[in-house]
PDB file of C-alpha atoms in Angstrom:
ATOM      1  CA  MET A  17      11.878  34.836  -8.605  1.00 33.00           C
ATOM      2  CA  GLY A  18      14.368  32.410  -8.600  1.00 37.00           C
ATOM      3  CA  LYS A  19      14.089  28.898 -10.927  1.00 40.00           C
ATOM      4  CA  HIS A  20      11.012  28.031  -8.723  1.00 44.00           C
ATOM      5  CA  VAL A  21       7.510  28.516 -10.131  1.00 68.00           C
ATOM      6  CA  ALA A  22       4.281  28.021  -7.557  1.00 90.00           C
ATOM      7  CA  HIS A  23       3.174  25.023  -6.575  1.00 97.00           C
ATOM      8  CA  ILE A  24      -0.048  23.066  -5.873  1.00 98.00           C
ATOM      9  CA  VAL A  25      -0.720  20.094  -3.547  1.00 98.00           C
ATOM     10  CA  TRP A  26      -4.053  19.309  -4.578  1.00 98.00           C
ATOM     11  CA  ASP A  27      -6.476  17.273  -1.994  1.00 98.00           C
ATOM     12  CA  TRP A  28      -7.961  14.214  -3.883  1.00 98.00           C
ATOM     13  CA  ASN A  29     -11.587  13.591  -2.367  1.00 96.00           C
ATOM     14  CA  GLY A  30     -14.177  16.370  -2.493  1.00 96.00           C
ATOM     15  CA  THR A  31     -11.753  18.807  -4.279  1.00 98.00           C
ATOM     16  CA  LEU A  32     -10.526  17.408  -7.789  1.00 98.00           C
ATOM     17  CA  PHE A  33     -12.595  14.356  -6.914  1.00 98.00           C
ATOM     18  CA  HIS A  34     -16.312  14.866  -6.878  1.00 97.00           C
ATOM     19  CA  ASP A  35     -17.386  11.798  -4.400  1.00 96.00           C
ATOM     20  CA  ILE A  36     -19.689  13.578  -1.524  1.00 95.00           C
ATOM     21  CA  ASP A  37     -22.279  11.487  -2.662  1.00 95.00           C
ATOM     22  CA  ALA A  38     -20.365   8.405  -2.386  1.00 96.00           C
ATOM     23  CA  VAL A  39     -19.126   9.600   1.102  1.00 94.00           C
ATOM     24  CA  MET A  40     -22.763  10.430   2.286  1.00 95.00           C
ATOM     25  CA  ALA A  41     -24.214   7.143   1.132  1.00 95.00           C
ATOM     26  CA  ALA A  42     -20.925   5.255   2.602  1.00 94.00           C
ATOM     27  CA  THR A  43     -21.503   7.277   5.795  1.00 91.00           C
ATOM     28  CA  ASN A  44     -25.256   6.598   6.634  1.00 93.00           C
ATOM     29  CA  ALA A  45     -23.914   2.919   5.615  1.00 90.00           C
ATOM     30  CA  ALA A  46     -21.843   3.117   8.863  1.00 84.00           C
ATOM     31  CA  PHE A  47     -24.400   4.847  10.873  1.00 85.00           C
ATOM     32  CA  ALA A  48     -26.836   2.336  10.088  1.00 87.00           C
ATOM     33  CA  GLU A  49     -24.789  -0.103  11.453  1.00 80.00           C
ATOM     34  CA  ILE A  50     -24.653   1.337  15.110  1.00 78.00           C
ATOM     35  CA  GLY A  51     -28.319   2.427  14.955  1.00 82.00           C
ATOM     36  CA  LEU A  52     -27.498   6.033  14.164  1.00 83.00           C
ATOM     37  CA  GLU A  53     -30.343   7.983  12.086  1.00 89.00           C
ATOM     38  CA  PRO A  54     -29.090   8.896   8.319  1.00 94.00           C
ATOM     39  CA  ILE A  55     -27.526  11.980   8.251  1.00 94.00           C
ATOM     40  CA  THR A  56     -28.186  15.057   5.569  1.00 96.00           C
ATOM     41  CA  LEU A  57     -25.531  16.783   3.409  1.00 95.00           C
ATOM     42  CA  GLU A  58     -26.064  19.982   5.558  1.00 94.00           C
ATOM     43  CA  ARG A  59     -25.757  18.224   8.746  1.00 94.00           C
ATOM     44  CA  TYR A  60     -22.728  16.449   8.135  1.00 94.00           C
ATOM     45  CA  ARG A  61     -20.585  19.872   6.702  1.00 93.00           C
ATOM     46  CA  GLU A  62     -21.902  21.400   9.514  1.00 92.00           C
ATOM     47  CA  LEU A  63     -20.198  18.282  11.844  1.00 91.00           C
ATOM     48  CA  TYR A  64     -17.146  16.925   9.894  1.00 90.00           C
ATOM     49  CA  CYS A  65     -14.116  17.100  11.253  1.00 88.00           C
ATOM     50  CA  VAL A  66     -10.538  15.390  12.129  1.00 84.00           C
ATOM     51  CA  PRO A  67      -9.991  13.328  13.292  1.00 85.00           C
ATOM     52  CA  ILE A  68     -12.859  11.296  12.021  1.00 86.00           C
ATOM     53  CA  PRO A  69     -13.935   9.661  15.692  1.00 85.00           C
ATOM     54  CA  LYS A  70     -14.114  13.233  16.761  1.00 88.00           C
ATOM     55  CA  PHE A  71     -16.812  13.288  13.967  1.00 88.00           C
ATOM     56  CA  TYR A  72     -18.538  10.532  15.300  1.00 84.00           C
ATOM     57  CA  GLU A  73     -18.450  11.976  18.981  1.00 90.00           C
ATOM     58  CA  ARG A  74     -20.524  15.420  17.955  1.00 90.00           C
ATOM     59  CA  LEU A  75     -23.012  12.152  16.829  1.00 82.00           C
ATOM     60  CA  LEU A  76     -22.772  10.368  19.718  1.00 83.00           C
ATOM     61  CA  GLY A  77     -22.292  12.444  22.312  1.00 87.00           C
ATOM     62  CA  ARG A  78     -19.288  10.633  23.190  1.00 90.00           C
ATOM     63  CA  LEU A  79     -15.868   9.094  21.486  1.00 89.00           C
ATOM     64  CA  PRO A  80     -16.573   5.521  19.606  1.00 86.00           C
ATOM     65  CA  THR A  81     -14.936   2.742  21.400  1.00 88.00           C
ATOM     66  CA  GLU A  82     -12.074   1.411  19.634  1.00 88.00           C
ATOM     67  CA  ALA A  83     -14.258  -1.834  18.326  1.00 88.00           C
ATOM     68  CA  GLU A  84     -17.217   1.060  16.872  1.00 84.00           C
ATOM     69  CA  TRP A  85     -14.481   2.831  15.421  1.00 85.00           C
ATOM     70  CA  ASP A  86     -13.223  -0.086  13.411  1.00 88.00           C
ATOM     71  CA  HIS A  87     -15.769  -1.452  12.729  1.00 88.00           C
ATOM     72  CA  MET A  88     -17.514   1.831  11.126  1.00 86.00           C
ATOM     73  CA  ASP A  89     -14.675   2.384   9.096  1.00 87.00           C
ATOM     74  CA  ARG A  90     -14.857  -0.848   7.663  1.00 90.00           C
ATOM     75  CA  VAL A  91     -18.575  -0.463   6.734  1.00 91.00           C
ATOM     76  CA  PHE A  92     -17.659   2.870   5.245  1.00 91.00           C
ATOM     77  CA  GLN A  93     -14.786   1.660   2.993  1.00 90.00           C
ATOM     78  CA  ARG A  94     -16.865  -0.832   1.621  1.00 92.00           C
ATOM     79  CA  HIS A  95     -19.720   0.966   1.141  1.00 93.00           C
ATOM     80  CA  TYR A  96     -17.662   3.685  -0.218  1.00 93.00           C
ATOM     81  CA  LEU A  97     -15.567   1.165  -2.913  1.00 93.00           C
ATOM     82  CA  ASP A  98     -19.066   0.705  -3.943  1.00 93.00           C
ATOM     83  CA  HIS A  99     -20.724   4.271  -4.925  1.00 94.00           C
ATOM     84  CA  ARG A 100     -17.227   5.594  -5.794  1.00 94.00           C
ATOM     85  CA  LEU A 101     -17.618   3.770  -9.082  1.00 92.00           C
ATOM     86  CA  GLY A 102     -20.379   6.459 -10.069  1.00 93.00           C
ATOM     87  CA  CYS A 103     -18.179   9.595  -9.338  1.00 97.00           C
ATOM     88  CA  GLY A 104     -15.876  11.580 -11.559  1.00 97.00           C
ATOM     89  CA  LEU A 105     -13.374  15.017 -11.330  1.00 98.00           C
ATOM     90  CA  ALA A 106     -14.930  17.791 -10.300  1.00 97.00           C
ATOM     91  CA  ASP A 107     -16.136  20.209 -13.239  1.00 94.00           C
ATOM     92  CA  GLY A 108     -13.512  21.459 -15.083  1.00 95.00           C
ATOM     93  CA  ALA A 109     -10.565  19.782 -13.188  1.00 98.00           C
ATOM     94  CA  GLU A 110      -9.169  18.222 -15.730  1.00 97.00           C
ATOM     95  CA  GLU A 111      -8.652  20.840 -18.053  1.00 97.00           C
ATOM     96  CA  LEU A 112      -7.806  23.197 -14.898  1.00 97.00           C
ATOM     97  CA  LEU A 113      -4.562  21.102 -14.165  1.00 98.00           C
ATOM     98  CA  GLU A 114      -3.538  20.982 -17.672  1.00 98.00           C
ATOM     99  CA  SER A 115      -3.688  24.529 -18.321  1.00 96.00           C
ATOM    100  CA  TRP A 116      -1.320  25.361 -14.822  1.00 96.00           C
ATOM    101  CA  GLN A 117       1.064  22.887 -16.095  1.00 95.00           C
ATOM    102  CA  THR A 118       1.003  24.631 -19.586  1.00 94.00           C
ATOM    103  CA  SER A 119       1.658  28.266 -18.020  1.00 92.00           C
ATOM    104  CA  GLY A 120       4.522  26.416 -16.254  1.00 92.00           C
ATOM    105  CA  GLY A 121       3.270  25.890 -12.845  1.00 94.00           C
ATOM    106  CA  THR A 122       3.891  22.116 -11.136  1.00 96.00           C
ATOM    107  CA  GLN A 123       1.269  20.487  -9.008  1.00 98.00           C
ATOM    108  CA  SER A 124       0.812  17.216  -7.263  1.00 98.00           C
ATOM    109  CA  ILE A 125      -1.620  15.494  -4.577  1.00 98.00           C
ATOM    110  CA  MET A 126      -1.421  14.454  -0.877  1.00 98.00           C
ATOM    111  CA  SER A 127      -4.844  12.484  -0.068  1.00 97.00           C
ATOM    112  CA  MET A 128      -5.531  10.839   2.894  1.00 95.00           C
ATOM    113  CA  TYR A 129      -6.856   8.035   0.844  1.00 94.00           C
ATOM    114  CA  GLY A 130      -5.186   4.850   1.376  1.00 94.00           C
ATOM    115  CA  HIS A 131      -2.237   5.284  -1.494  1.00 97.00           C
ATOM    116  CA  ASP A 132      -2.441   1.648  -2.599  1.00 96.00           C
ATOM    117  CA  GLU A 133      -6.184   2.608  -4.051  1.00 94.00           C
ATOM    118  CA  LEU A 134      -5.733   6.268  -5.067  1.00 97.00           C
ATOM    119  CA  VAL A 135      -2.614   6.065  -7.275  1.00 98.00           C
ATOM    120  CA  PRO A 136      -4.516   3.306  -9.659  1.00 97.00           C
ATOM    121  CA  LEU A 137      -7.705   5.673  -9.224  1.00 97.00           C
ATOM    122  CA  VAL A 138      -5.839   9.245 -10.538  1.00 98.00           C
ATOM    123  CA  ARG A 139      -4.505   6.549 -13.311  1.00 98.00           C
ATOM    124  CA  GLY A 140      -7.427   5.501 -14.353  1.00 97.00           C
ATOM    125  CA  PHE A 141      -8.345   9.027 -15.103  1.00 97.00           C
ATOM    126  CA  GLY A 142      -5.531   9.264 -17.134  1.00 97.00           C
ATOM    127  CA  ILE A 143      -4.066  12.837 -15.232  1.00 98.00           C
ATOM    128  CA  GLU A 144      -1.221  10.815 -13.748  1.00 98.00           C
ATOM    129  CA  PRO A 145       1.144  12.667 -15.722  1.00 98.00           C
ATOM    130  CA  LEU A 146       0.181  15.970 -14.877  1.00 98.00           C
ATOM    131  CA  PHE A 147       1.320  15.660 -11.294  1.00 98.00           C
ATOM    132  CA  THR A 148       5.081  15.471 -10.049  1.00 97.00           C
ATOM    133  CA  ARG A 149       4.024  13.517  -7.160  1.00 97.00           C
ATOM    134  CA  VAL A 150       0.634  11.473  -5.904  1.00 98.00           C
ATOM    135  CA  ASP A 151       0.611  10.600  -2.062  1.00 98.00           C
ATOM    136  CA  GLY A 152      -1.965   8.885  -0.470  1.00 97.00           C
ATOM    137  CA  ARG A 153      -2.021   8.150   3.329  1.00 95.00           C
ATOM    138  CA  THR A 154      -0.153   5.371   4.507  1.00 92.00           C
ATOM    139  CA  GLY A 155      -0.826   3.868   7.795  1.00 87.00           C
ATOM    140  CA  PRO A 156      -4.392   3.979   9.723  1.00 83.00           C
ATOM    141  CA  SER A 157      -7.002   6.438   8.345  1.00 81.00           C
ATOM    142  CA  GLY A 158      -9.010   8.673  10.587  1.00 75.00           C
ATOM    143  CA  GLY A 159      -5.791  10.923  11.299  1.00 82.00           C
ATOM    144  CA  SER A 160      -4.555  14.311  10.794  1.00 90.00           C
ATOM    145  CA  LYS A 161      -2.932  15.030   6.887  1.00 95.00           C
ATOM    146  CA  ALA A 162      -0.073  17.200   8.610  1.00 96.00           C
ATOM    147  CA  ALA A 163       2.442  14.714   9.261  1.00 95.00           C
ATOM    148  CA  HIS A 164       1.466  13.414   5.732  1.00 96.00           C
ATOM    149  CA  MET A 165       2.398  16.569   4.003  1.00 98.00           C
ATOM    150  CA  VAL A 166       5.509  16.756   5.895  1.00 97.00           C
ATOM    151  CA  ARG A 167       6.823  14.121   4.309  1.00 96.00           C
ATOM    152  CA  HIS A 168       4.796  14.893   0.789  1.00 97.00           C
ATOM    153  CA  LEU A 169       6.776  18.331   0.586  1.00 96.00           C
ATOM    154  CA  ALA A 170      10.179  16.475   1.738  1.00 96.00           C
ATOM    155  CA  GLY A 171       9.864  14.804  -1.632  1.00 96.00           C
ATOM    156  CA  LEU A 172       8.798  17.457  -4.086  1.00 93.00           C
ATOM    157  CA  ASP A 173      12.750  17.673  -4.706  1.00 85.00           C
ATOM    158  CA  GLY A 174      13.136  21.110  -3.273  1.00 85.00           C
ATOM    159  CA  ILE A 175      10.270  23.099  -3.926  1.00 92.00           C
ATOM    160  CA  PRO A 176      10.014  25.701  -1.407  1.00 93.00           C
ATOM    161  CA  ALA A 177       7.023  25.836   1.295  1.00 94.00           C
ATOM    162  CA  ASP A 178       6.602  29.785   0.850  1.00 92.00           C
ATOM    163  CA  ARG A 179       5.873  28.795  -2.920  1.00 93.00           C
ATOM    164  CA  THR A 180       3.322  26.068  -2.323  1.00 97.00           C
ATOM    165  CA  VAL A 181      -0.632  26.278  -2.176  1.00 98.00           C
ATOM    166  CA  VAL A 182      -2.605  23.253  -0.350  1.00 98.00           C
ATOM    167  CA  ILE A 183      -5.910  23.578  -2.536  1.00 98.00           C
ATOM    168  CA  GLY A 184      -8.368  21.358  -0.343  1.00 98.00           C
ATOM    169  CA  ASP A 185     -12.190  21.010   0.918  1.00 96.00           C
ATOM    170  CA  ALA A 186     -12.009  20.648   4.418  1.00 94.00           C
ATOM    171  CA  LEU A 187     -10.100  22.890   7.479  1.00 94.00           C
ATOM    172  CA  ASP A 188      -7.353  19.917   7.987  1.00 95.00           C
ATOM    173  CA  ASP A 189      -5.849  21.126   4.613  1.00 97.00           C
ATOM    174  CA  ALA A 190      -5.287  24.395   6.048  1.00 97.00           C
ATOM    175  CA  VAL A 191      -3.976  23.115   9.519  1.00 96.00           C
ATOM    176  CA  ALA A 192      -1.729  20.704   6.878  1.00 97.00           C
ATOM    177  CA  ALA A 193      -0.641  23.462   5.380  1.00 98.00           C
ATOM    178  CA  ALA A 194       0.254  25.771   8.007  1.00 97.00           C
ATOM    179  CA  HIS A 195       2.144  22.809   9.658  1.00 97.00           C
ATOM    180  CA  VAL A 196       4.622  22.996   6.916  1.00 97.00           C
ATOM    181  CA  GLY A 197       4.627  27.123   5.863  1.00 97.00           C
ATOM    182  CA  ALA A 198       2.678  26.624   2.845  1.00 97.00           C
ATOM    183  CA  HIS A 199      -0.760  28.988   1.664  1.00 97.00           C
ATOM    184  CA  ALA A 200      -4.346  26.971   1.902  1.00 98.00           C
ATOM    185  CA  VAL A 201      -7.334  28.201  -0.264  1.00 98.00           C
ATOM    186  CA  LEU A 202     -10.148  26.026   0.693  1.00 98.00           C
ATOM    187  CA  TYR A 203     -12.921  24.877  -1.733  1.00 97.00           C
ATOM    188  CA  THR A 204     -16.684  24.446  -0.983  1.00 96.00           C
ATOM    189  CA  GLY A 205     -17.428  21.337  -2.874  1.00 94.00           C
ATOM    190  CA  GLY A 206     -16.444  19.095  -0.383  1.00 94.00           C
ATOM    191  CA  SER A 207     -17.115  17.830   3.137  1.00 90.00           C
ATOM    192  CA  HIS A 208     -17.211  21.354   5.053  1.00 92.00           C
ATOM    193  CA  SER A 209     -19.939  24.400   4.452  1.00 91.00           C
ATOM    194  CA  ARG A 210     -18.318  27.493   3.603  1.00 94.00           C
ATOM    195  CA  ALA A 211     -19.507  29.084   7.093  1.00 93.00           C
ATOM    196  CA  GLY A 212     -17.222  26.233   8.519  1.00 91.00           C
ATOM    197  CA  LEU A 213     -14.326  26.730   6.602  1.00 96.00           C
ATOM    198  CA  THR A 214     -13.778  30.373   6.913  1.00 96.00           C
ATOM    199  CA  ALA A 215     -12.487  29.504  10.291  1.00 92.00           C
ATOM    200  CA  ALA A 216      -9.745  28.670   9.062  1.00 95.00           C
ATOM    201  CA  GLY A 217      -8.482  32.134   8.134  1.00 96.00           C
ATOM    202  CA  VAL A 218      -7.626  31.292   4.430  1.00 97.00           C
ATOM    203  CA  PRO A 219      -9.096  32.260   1.047  1.00 98.00           C
ATOM    204  CA  VAL A 220     -12.406  30.346   0.892  1.00 98.00           C
ATOM    205  CA  VAL A 221     -13.857  29.935  -3.105  1.00 98.00           C
ATOM    206  CA  ASP A 222     -16.847  28.025  -4.784  1.00 97.00           C
ATOM    207  CA  SER A 223     -15.381  26.509  -7.451  1.00 97.00           C
ATOM    208  CA  LEU A 224     -12.129  25.037  -8.571  1.00 97.00           C
ATOM    209  CA  ALA A 225     -11.238  27.874 -11.091  1.00 97.00           C
ATOM    210  CA  GLU A 226     -11.565  30.454  -8.488  1.00 97.00           C
ATOM    211  CA  ALA A 227      -9.145  28.132  -6.151  1.00 97.00           C
ATOM    212  CA  VAL A 228      -6.337  28.174  -8.845  1.00 97.00           C
ATOM    213  CA  ALA A 229      -6.678  31.771  -9.279  1.00 95.00           C
ATOM    214  CA  GLU A 230      -6.022  32.389  -5.479  1.00 96.00           C
ATOM    215  CA  ALA A 231      -3.105  30.061  -5.685  1.00 95.00           C
ATOM    216  CA  ALA A 232      -1.463  31.819  -8.199  1.00 92.00           C
ATOM    217  CA  ARG A 233      -2.054  35.012  -5.982  1.00 92.00           C
ATOM    218  CA  LEU A 234      -0.757  33.630  -3.030  1.00 92.00           C
ATOM    219  CA  ALA A 235       2.469  32.352  -4.324  1.00 82.00           C
ATOM    220  CA  GLY A 236       2.815  35.829  -6.141  1.00 74.00           C
ATOM    221  CA  ARG A 237       2.952  34.426  -9.485  1.00 49.00           C
ATOM    222  CA  ARG A 238       0.966  36.136 -12.602  1.00 41.00           C
ATOM    223  CA  ARG A 239      -0.230  33.731 -14.917  1.00 40.00           C
ATOM    224  CA  SER A 240      -0.782  33.886 -18.548  1.00 40.00           C
ATOM    225  CA  THR A 241      -4.455  35.055 -19.853  1.00 37.00           C
ATOM    226  CA  SER A 242      -3.623  33.394 -23.255  1.00 34.00           C
TER     227      SER A 242
END
């Protein structure tokens, strides 16, 4: 199999970082600012899409104006920071990360959370040494991950895309993976329903343990069971 082993590119929000409650609280706070009724988690997962202004279009019946989008985004970020304090890693995440590294795999994070906020958050959980690279979004929020994924893979020191598996909770993670020629596994613990995720045509799982097992299979690498 050559010198390379399988590499996982992890999403952060809604995948490794279980923050869906904070996302919902911040989303409804942003909605209240423009007179929208609160939304349930089920409805959120049914409608959520990227770029984020399209998500608001599904709720408003029109695209938000630039001023509305800027205002809602500021409100969301402010409330998210408050509610994020009560969030932690997804169940079993740290053990899975350690096991993957111990078995010879490599891994990194590519998140659409702002880079300057992401790095200290990852570091605060004591897991930064488990990753070869941690990249967050640079530039404006609300867009797609595809271009960021190109930049991320370019910084992975020659790890080939066909031995890379993106694990995330959103359809955009599968789009970003396809954009760079990588595999993808989608996890139901975050922003989309299972029904919505199946539209991507990639494996959909209900736990991160299943996601790692699928990653090993997709990359053609047999992991040790010891």
